[in-house]
Short mmCIF file of C-alpha atoms and ligand atoms in Angstrom, two decimals:
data_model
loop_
_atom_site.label_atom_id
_atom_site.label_comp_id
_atom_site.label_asym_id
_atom_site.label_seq_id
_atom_site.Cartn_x
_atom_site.Cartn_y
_atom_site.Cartn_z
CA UNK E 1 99.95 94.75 104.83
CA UNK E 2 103.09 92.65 104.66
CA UNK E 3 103.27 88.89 105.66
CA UNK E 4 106.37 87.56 107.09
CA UNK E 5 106.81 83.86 104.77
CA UNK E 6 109.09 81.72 106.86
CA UNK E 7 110.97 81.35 103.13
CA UNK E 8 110.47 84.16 101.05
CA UNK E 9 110.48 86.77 104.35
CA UNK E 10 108.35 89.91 103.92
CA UNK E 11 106.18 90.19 101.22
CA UNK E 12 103.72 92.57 100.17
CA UNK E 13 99.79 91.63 100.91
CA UNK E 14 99.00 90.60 97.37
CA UNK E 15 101.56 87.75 96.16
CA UNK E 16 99.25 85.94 98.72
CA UNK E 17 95.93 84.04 98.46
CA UNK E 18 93.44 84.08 101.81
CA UNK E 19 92.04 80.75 102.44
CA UNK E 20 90.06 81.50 105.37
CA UNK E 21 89.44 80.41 108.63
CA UNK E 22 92.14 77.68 109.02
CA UNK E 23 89.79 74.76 110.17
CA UNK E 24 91.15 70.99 109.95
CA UNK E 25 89.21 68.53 107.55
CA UNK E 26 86.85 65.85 109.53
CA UNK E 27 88.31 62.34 109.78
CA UNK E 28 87.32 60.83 106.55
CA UNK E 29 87.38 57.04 107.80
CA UNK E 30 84.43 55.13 108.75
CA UNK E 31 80.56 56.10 107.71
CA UNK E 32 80.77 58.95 105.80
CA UNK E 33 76.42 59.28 105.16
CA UNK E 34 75.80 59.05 108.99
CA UNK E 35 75.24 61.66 110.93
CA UNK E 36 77.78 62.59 112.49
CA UNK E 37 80.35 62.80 109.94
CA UNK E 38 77.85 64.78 108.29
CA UNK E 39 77.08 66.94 111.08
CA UNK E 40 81.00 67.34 111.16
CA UNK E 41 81.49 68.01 107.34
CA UNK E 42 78.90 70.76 107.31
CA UNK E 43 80.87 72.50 110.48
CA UNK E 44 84.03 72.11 109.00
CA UNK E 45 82.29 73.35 105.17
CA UNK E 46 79.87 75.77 105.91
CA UNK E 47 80.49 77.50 109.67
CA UNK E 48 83.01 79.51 110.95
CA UNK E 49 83.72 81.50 113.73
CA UNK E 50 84.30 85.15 112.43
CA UNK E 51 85.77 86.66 115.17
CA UNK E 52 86.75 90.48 116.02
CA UNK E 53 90.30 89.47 117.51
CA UNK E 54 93.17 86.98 117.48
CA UNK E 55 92.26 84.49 113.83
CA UNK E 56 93.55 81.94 112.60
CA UNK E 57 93.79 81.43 108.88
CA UNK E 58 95.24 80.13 105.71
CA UNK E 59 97.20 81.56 103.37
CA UNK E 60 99.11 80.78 100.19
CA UNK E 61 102.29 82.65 98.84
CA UNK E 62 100.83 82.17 95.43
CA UNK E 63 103.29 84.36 93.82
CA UNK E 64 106.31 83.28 95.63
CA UNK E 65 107.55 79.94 97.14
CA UNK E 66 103.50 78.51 97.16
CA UNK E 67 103.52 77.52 100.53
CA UNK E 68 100.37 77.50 102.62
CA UNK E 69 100.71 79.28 105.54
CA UNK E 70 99.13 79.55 108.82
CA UNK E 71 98.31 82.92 109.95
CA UNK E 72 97.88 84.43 113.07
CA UNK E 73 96.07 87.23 112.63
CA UNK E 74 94.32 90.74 114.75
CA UNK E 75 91.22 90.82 112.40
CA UNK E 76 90.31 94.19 113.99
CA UNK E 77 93.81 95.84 113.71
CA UNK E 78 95.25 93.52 111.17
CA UNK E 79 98.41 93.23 113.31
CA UNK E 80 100.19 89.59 112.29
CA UNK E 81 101.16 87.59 114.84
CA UNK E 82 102.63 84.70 114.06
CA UNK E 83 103.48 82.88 111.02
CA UNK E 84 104.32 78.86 110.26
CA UNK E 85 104.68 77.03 107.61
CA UNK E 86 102.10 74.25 107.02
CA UNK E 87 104.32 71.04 106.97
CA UNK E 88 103.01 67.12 106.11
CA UNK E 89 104.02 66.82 109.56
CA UNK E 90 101.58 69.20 111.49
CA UNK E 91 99.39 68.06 113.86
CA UNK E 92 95.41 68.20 113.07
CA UNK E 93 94.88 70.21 115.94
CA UNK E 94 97.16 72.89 114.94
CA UNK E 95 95.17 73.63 111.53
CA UNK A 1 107.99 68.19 66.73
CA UNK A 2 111.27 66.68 66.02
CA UNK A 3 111.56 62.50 68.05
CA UNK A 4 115.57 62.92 67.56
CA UNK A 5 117.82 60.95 69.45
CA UNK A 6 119.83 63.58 70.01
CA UNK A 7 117.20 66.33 71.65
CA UNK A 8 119.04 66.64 74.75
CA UNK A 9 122.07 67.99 72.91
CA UNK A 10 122.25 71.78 73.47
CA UNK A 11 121.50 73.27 70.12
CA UNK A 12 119.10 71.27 68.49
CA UNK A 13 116.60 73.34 71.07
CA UNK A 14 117.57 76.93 70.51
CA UNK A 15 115.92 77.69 67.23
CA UNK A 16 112.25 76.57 68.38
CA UNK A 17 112.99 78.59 72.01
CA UNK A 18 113.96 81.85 70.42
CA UNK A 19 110.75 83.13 71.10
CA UNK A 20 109.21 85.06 67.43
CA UNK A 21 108.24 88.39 69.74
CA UNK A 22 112.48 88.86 70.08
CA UNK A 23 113.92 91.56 68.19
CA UNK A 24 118.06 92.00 69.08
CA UNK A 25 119.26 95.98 68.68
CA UNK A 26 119.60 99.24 70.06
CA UNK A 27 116.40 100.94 71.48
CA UNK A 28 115.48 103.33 73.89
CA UNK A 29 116.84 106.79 74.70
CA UNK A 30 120.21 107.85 72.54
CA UNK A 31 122.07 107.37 76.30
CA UNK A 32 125.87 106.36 75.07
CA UNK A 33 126.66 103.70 75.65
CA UNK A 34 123.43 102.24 76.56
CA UNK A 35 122.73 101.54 80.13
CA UNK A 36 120.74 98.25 80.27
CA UNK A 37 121.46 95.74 78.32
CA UNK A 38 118.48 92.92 78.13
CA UNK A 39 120.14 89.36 76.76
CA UNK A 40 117.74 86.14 76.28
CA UNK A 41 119.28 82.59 77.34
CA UNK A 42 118.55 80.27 75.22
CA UNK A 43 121.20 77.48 76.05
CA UNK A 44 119.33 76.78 79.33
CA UNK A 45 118.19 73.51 80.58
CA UNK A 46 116.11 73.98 83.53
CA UNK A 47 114.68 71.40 86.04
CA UNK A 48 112.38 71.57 89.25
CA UNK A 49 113.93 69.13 91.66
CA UNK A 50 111.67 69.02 94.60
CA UNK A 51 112.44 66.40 97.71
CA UNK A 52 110.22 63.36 98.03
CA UNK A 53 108.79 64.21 101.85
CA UNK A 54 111.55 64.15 104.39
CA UNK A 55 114.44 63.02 101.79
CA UNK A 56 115.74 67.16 101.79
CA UNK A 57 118.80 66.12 103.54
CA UNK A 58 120.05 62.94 101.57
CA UNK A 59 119.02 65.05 98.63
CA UNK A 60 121.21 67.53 99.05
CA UNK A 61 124.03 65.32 100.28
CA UNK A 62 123.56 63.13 96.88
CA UNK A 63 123.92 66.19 95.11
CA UNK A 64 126.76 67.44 96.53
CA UNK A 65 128.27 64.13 96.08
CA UNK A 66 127.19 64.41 91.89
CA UNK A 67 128.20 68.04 91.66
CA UNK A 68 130.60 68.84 94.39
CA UNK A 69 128.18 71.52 95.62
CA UNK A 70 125.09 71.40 98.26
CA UNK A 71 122.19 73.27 97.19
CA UNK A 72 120.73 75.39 100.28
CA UNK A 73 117.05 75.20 101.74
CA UNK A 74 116.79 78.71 101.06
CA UNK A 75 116.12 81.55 98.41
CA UNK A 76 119.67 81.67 97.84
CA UNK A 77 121.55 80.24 94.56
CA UNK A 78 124.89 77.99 94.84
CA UNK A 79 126.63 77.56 91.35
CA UNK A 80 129.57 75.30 90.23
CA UNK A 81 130.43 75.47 86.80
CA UNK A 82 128.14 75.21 84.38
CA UNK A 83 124.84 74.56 86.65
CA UNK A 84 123.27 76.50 89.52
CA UNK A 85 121.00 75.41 92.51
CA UNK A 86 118.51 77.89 92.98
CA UNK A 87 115.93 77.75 95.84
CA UNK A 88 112.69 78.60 95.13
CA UNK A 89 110.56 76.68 98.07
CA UNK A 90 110.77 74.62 101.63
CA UNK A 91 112.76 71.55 99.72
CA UNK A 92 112.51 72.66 95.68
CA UNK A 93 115.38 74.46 93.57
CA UNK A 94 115.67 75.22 89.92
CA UNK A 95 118.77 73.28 88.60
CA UNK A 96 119.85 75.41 85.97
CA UNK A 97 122.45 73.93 83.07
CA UNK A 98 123.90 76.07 80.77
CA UNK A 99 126.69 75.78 77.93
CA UNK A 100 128.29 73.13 76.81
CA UNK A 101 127.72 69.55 78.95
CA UNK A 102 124.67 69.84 79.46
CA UNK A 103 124.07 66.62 78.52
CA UNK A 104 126.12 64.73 81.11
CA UNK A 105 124.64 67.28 83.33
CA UNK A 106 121.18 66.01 82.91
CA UNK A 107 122.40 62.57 83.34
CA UNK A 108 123.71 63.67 86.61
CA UNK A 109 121.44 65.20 87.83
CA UNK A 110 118.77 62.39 87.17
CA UNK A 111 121.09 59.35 88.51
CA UNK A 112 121.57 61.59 91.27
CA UNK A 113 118.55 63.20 92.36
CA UNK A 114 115.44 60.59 91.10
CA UNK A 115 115.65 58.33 93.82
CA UNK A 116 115.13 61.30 96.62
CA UNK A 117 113.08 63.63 94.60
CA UNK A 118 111.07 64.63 91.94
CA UNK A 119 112.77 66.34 88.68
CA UNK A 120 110.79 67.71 86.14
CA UNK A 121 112.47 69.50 82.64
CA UNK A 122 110.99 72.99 82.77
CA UNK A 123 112.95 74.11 80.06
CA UNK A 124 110.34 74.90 77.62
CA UNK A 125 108.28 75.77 80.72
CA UNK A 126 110.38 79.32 81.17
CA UNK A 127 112.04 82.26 78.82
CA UNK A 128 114.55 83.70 80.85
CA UNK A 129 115.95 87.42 80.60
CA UNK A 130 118.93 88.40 81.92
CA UNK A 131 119.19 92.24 82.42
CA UNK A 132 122.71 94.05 82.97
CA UNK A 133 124.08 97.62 82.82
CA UNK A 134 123.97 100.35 86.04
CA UNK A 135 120.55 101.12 85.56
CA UNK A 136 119.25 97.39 85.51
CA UNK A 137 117.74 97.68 89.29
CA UNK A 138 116.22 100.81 88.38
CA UNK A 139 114.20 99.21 85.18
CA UNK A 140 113.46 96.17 87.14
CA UNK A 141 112.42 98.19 90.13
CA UNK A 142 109.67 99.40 88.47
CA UNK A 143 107.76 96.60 87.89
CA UNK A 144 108.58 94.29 90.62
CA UNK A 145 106.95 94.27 94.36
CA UNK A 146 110.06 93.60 96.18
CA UNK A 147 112.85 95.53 97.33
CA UNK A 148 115.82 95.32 94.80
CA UNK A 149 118.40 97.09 96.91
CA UNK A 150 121.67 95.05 98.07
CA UNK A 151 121.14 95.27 101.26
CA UNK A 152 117.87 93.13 100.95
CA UNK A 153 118.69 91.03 97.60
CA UNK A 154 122.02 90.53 97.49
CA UNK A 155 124.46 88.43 95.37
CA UNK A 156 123.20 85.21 94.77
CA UNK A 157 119.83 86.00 95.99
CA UNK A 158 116.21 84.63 94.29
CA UNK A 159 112.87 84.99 94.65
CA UNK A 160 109.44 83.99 93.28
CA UNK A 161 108.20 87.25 92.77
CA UNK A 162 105.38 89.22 91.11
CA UNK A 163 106.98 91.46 88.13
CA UNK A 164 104.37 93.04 86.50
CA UNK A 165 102.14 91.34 87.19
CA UNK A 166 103.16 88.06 86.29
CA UNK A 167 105.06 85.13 88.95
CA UNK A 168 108.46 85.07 87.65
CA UNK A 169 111.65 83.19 89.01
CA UNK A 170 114.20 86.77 89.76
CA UNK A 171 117.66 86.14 90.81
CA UNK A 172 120.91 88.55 90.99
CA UNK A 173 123.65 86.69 89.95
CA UNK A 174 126.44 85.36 92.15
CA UNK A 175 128.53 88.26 91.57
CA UNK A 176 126.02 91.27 91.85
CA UNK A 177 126.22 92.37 88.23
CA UNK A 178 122.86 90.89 86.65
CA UNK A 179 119.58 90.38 87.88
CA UNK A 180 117.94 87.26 85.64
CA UNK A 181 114.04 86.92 85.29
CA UNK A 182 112.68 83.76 84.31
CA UNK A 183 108.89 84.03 82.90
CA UNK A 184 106.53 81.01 82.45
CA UNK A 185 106.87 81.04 78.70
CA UNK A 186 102.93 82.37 78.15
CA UNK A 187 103.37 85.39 79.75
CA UNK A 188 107.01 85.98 78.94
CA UNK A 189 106.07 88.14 75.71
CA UNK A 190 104.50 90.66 78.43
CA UNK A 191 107.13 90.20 80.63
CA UNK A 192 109.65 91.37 77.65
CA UNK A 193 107.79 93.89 76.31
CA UNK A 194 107.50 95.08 80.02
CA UNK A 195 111.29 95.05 80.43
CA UNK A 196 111.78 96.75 77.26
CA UNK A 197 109.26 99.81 78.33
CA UNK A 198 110.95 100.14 81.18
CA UNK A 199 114.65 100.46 80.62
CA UNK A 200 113.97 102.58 78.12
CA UNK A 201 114.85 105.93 79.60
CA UNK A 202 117.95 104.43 79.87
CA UNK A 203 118.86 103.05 76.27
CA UNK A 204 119.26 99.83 76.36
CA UNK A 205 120.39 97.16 74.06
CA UNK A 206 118.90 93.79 73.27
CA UNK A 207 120.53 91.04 72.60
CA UNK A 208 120.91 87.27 72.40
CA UNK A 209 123.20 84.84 74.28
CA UNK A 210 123.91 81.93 73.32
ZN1 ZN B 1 106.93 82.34 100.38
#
């Protein structure tokens, strides 16, 4: 499996670390012990979606330019889709 | 550990980086003359300049302003004399110094490039190979994951790459001849040793550059 690295290009499966599903961290302001940024911490921690199709997950080109990655990926044909770049910039709601 | 005044003039560092593993000769197969030749650097400063968050741009326009050359957001190296830009992530190059002024080239570097990014001496971080001859892409080919040929690492080109196992800094050099491999200094023994095995069919010679 190669993974296209918007810097590095294409690069063999294992220069790369999987991070799994790519899910964004809870907002970390406010009450942390109540319950719902508790409920939310354990979703973001502990649950994930597993699904057989289209994924979303992170990756780090450990062994190249170590940038984490977001991954589109085919978990049941392992066909990459898309690519980016995690950037300071990016939007929660794209992780 | 010497405190002198004087330890960021050149040769005061080569004697403690010639790592004790390094053995200079002929080896290999009886191939006349010898078809790799493996040299070890050791009047190399190296930094990792990386861009405080959004300052890429005025970084590289203060250091093409210092050094009259504008490093490139990409794994590509730019050289003027006596230092080379090489990217090796989104906003982060090696600035290699080598010979003499190195010195004033640190100074340089620092006025130029501290108030936009972070620079780090690395020096004694790396060992860095440099292997030549016509069968140097074959030897290297064997232990690295990607493609060596021209036509996908050119002149000039870099990458962080895996070679044998170990995440070393590769680059062919500006004009095509030499492909240089620079191994965090741990692992660089193996990394040697590795390069040695390797070009062997070839004979190859070892030597030191200073
Ligand atoms: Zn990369």
């Amino acid at each position: 499996m190669l993974i296209n690295c918007p810097y590095c290009g294409l690069r063999d499966l294992t220069e790369f670390v999987v991070a799994g599903e790519a899910v964004a961290r809870p907002d970390a302001h406010g009450d942390l012990d109540g319950a719902d940024a508790r409920a939310a911490f354990a979703d973001a921690v502990y649950l994930r979606e597993n699904p057989a199709g289209v994924h979303r997950e992170h990756w780090f080109h450990a062994a190249g330019c170590q940038s984490w990655l977001l991954v589109e990926r085919d978990t049941r044909t392992h066909e990459i889709i898309r690519v980016d770049a995690i950037s300071a910039g990016m939007a929660r709601e794209t992780l | 550990m010497s405190n002198n005044a004087d330890a960021s003039q050149q040769s005061i560092l080569v004697p403690e980086l010639t790592p004790r593993y390094f053995a200079p000769g002929r080896r290999g197969a009886a191939i006349t003359p010898p078809e790799v030749t493996l040299a070890l650097i050791t009047d190399e400063d190296r930094f990792n300049v990386e861009a405080r968050r959004g300052k890429s741009a005025e970084l590289i326009a203060a250091i093409a302003k210092a050094f009259g050359v504008s490093p490139i957001d990409r794994p590509v190296t730019v050289e003027t004399d006596g230092v080379a830009f090489v990217g090796v992530g989104p906003a982060r190059w090696h600035t290699i110094s080598r010979g003499e002024g190195r010195a004033g080239r640190r100074v340089r570097l620092i006025e130029a490039a501290r108030p936009l990014a972070t620079v780090v001496d690395v020096s004694h971080g790396f060992v860095t190979f440099r292997l030549s001859g016509p069968k140097a892409r074959d030897a290297l080919a064997k232990l690295a994951h990607i493609d060596l040929d021209p036509a996908s690492f050119a002149a000039g080109a870099c990458a962080g790459a895996a070679l044998h196992g170990v995440n070393v800094q590769l680059r062919r050099s500006p004009d095509g001849a030499a492909f240089e491999c620079a191994a965090p200094r741990s692992f660089a023994a193996s990394v040697y040793h590795a390069l040695i095995r390797a070009a062997d069919p070839y004979g190859l010679v070892v030597e030191s550059l200073a």
